[in-house]
Amino acid sequence: MVEVKKEPFSSRKVQKADRENIYRDPNRPKSDKGSILIDTIQTLKDLVVQVNRLKAEYVTHSQESREVDD
């Protein structure tokens, strides 16, 4: 005969309780589509700013290098 252990809580109730706790956690990062898109757009904007800054820095260094060579 096989013994079947009965769990004190059904797994369905535990899962629901876990989901509710996750939703109530204010420090939990958002993972919905909108939040992911907003974060991605902000990252791309930051990268564009960094690229423009590096381009300007490159131009400045190139000009300084030409002045030293002359």
mmCIF file of C-alpha atoms in Angstrom:
data_model
loop_
_atom_site.group_PDB
_atom_site.id
_atom_site.type_symbol
_atom_site.label_atom_id
_atom_site.label_comp_id
_atom_site.label_asym_id
_atom_site.label_seq_id
_atom_site.Cartn_x
_atom_site.Cartn_y
_atom_site.Cartn_z
ATOM 1 C CA MET A 1 0.000 0.000 0.000
ATOM 2 C CA VAL A 2 1.308 3.441 -0.895
ATOM 3 C CA GLU A 3 1.154 6.120 1.745
ATOM 4 C CA VAL A 4 -0.044 9.491 0.580
ATOM 5 C CA LYS A 5 1.115 12.469 2.581
ATOM 6 C CA LYS A 6 -1.430 15.203 2.929
ATOM 7 C CA GLU A 7 -0.046 18.691 2.716
ATOM 8 C CA PRO A 8 -1.345 21.141 5.324
ATOM 9 C CA PHE A 9 -2.203 23.663 2.594
ATOM 10 C CA SER A 10 -3.248 23.008 -0.905
ATOM 11 C CA SER A 11 -0.614 24.095 -3.399
ATOM 12 C CA ARG A 12 -3.169 26.308 -5.104
ATOM 13 C CA LYS A 13 -3.758 28.365 -1.938
ATOM 14 C CA VAL A 14 -0.021 28.673 -1.310
ATOM 15 C CA GLN A 15 0.580 29.867 -4.860
ATOM 16 C CA LYS A 16 -2.183 32.447 -4.574
ATOM 17 C CA ALA A 17 -0.767 33.704 -1.272
ATOM 18 C CA ASP A 18 2.707 33.949 -2.814
ATOM 19 C CA ARG A 19 1.344 35.945 -5.764
ATOM 20 C CA GLU A 20 -0.457 38.341 -3.439
ATOM 21 C CA ASN A 21 2.715 38.867 -1.402
ATOM 22 C CA ILE A 22 4.661 39.578 -4.578
ATOM 23 C CA TYR A 23 2.092 42.153 -5.711
ATOM 24 C CA ARG A 24 2.228 43.887 -2.333
ATOM 25 C CA ASP A 25 6.045 44.168 -2.311
ATOM 26 C CA PRO A 26 6.833 47.843 -3.091
ATOM 27 C CA ASN A 27 10.539 47.126 -3.703
ATOM 28 C CA ARG A 28 9.843 44.549 -6.375
ATOM 29 C CA PRO A 29 10.999 45.701 -9.802
ATOM 30 C CA LYS A 30 8.245 45.976 -12.360
ATOM 31 C CA SER A 31 8.292 43.317 -15.049
ATOM 32 C CA ASP A 32 5.243 44.175 -17.112
ATOM 33 C CA LYS A 33 5.626 45.058 -20.799
ATOM 34 C CA GLY A 34 5.166 48.785 -20.283
ATOM 35 C CA SER A 35 7.825 49.000 -17.594
ATOM 36 C CA ILE A 36 10.252 46.965 -19.665
ATOM 37 C CA LEU A 37 9.693 49.249 -22.666
ATOM 38 C CA ILE A 38 10.121 52.400 -20.575
ATOM 39 C CA ASP A 39 13.364 51.052 -19.087
ATOM 40 C CA THR A 40 14.626 50.058 -22.540
ATOM 41 C CA ILE A 41 13.831 53.477 -24.013
ATOM 42 C CA GLN A 42 15.610 55.215 -21.122
ATOM 43 C CA THR A 43 18.648 52.969 -21.573
ATOM 44 C CA LEU A 44 18.749 53.769 -25.300
ATOM 45 C CA LYS A 45 18.496 57.503 -24.596
ATOM 46 C CA ASP A 46 21.352 57.231 -22.096
ATOM 47 C CA LEU A 47 23.449 55.370 -24.658
ATOM 48 C CA VAL A 48 22.777 58.011 -27.336
ATOM 49 C CA VAL A 49 23.908 60.735 -24.921
ATOM 50 C CA GLN A 50 27.040 58.738 -24.128
ATOM 51 C CA VAL A 51 27.806 58.181 -27.841
ATOM 52 C CA ASN A 52 27.431 61.907 -28.555
ATOM 53 C CA ARG A 53 29.707 62.763 -25.630
ATOM 54 C CA LEU A 54 32.322 60.271 -26.838
ATOM 55 C CA LYS A 55 32.128 61.664 -30.389
ATOM 56 C CA ALA A 56 32.734 65.184 -29.090
ATOM 57 C CA GLU A 57 35.615 63.916 -26.959
ATOM 58 C CA TYR A 58 37.090 62.156 -29.999
ATOM 59 C CA VAL A 59 36.937 65.348 -32.063
ATOM 60 C CA THR A 60 38.643 67.303 -29.283
ATOM 61 C CA HIS A 61 41.413 64.712 -28.929
ATOM 62 C CA SER A 62 41.884 64.546 -32.704
ATOM 63 C CA GLN A 63 42.316 68.323 -32.896
ATOM 64 C CA GLU A 64 44.769 68.293 -29.980
ATOM 65 C CA SER A 65 46.707 65.479 -31.641
ATOM 66 C CA ARG A 66 46.977 67.449 -34.902
ATOM 67 C CA GLU A 67 48.205 70.506 -32.995
ATOM 68 C CA VAL A 68 50.925 68.448 -31.296
ATOM 69 C CA ASP A 69 52.002 66.884 -34.615
ATOM 70 C CA ASP A 70 52.327 70.293 -36.320
#
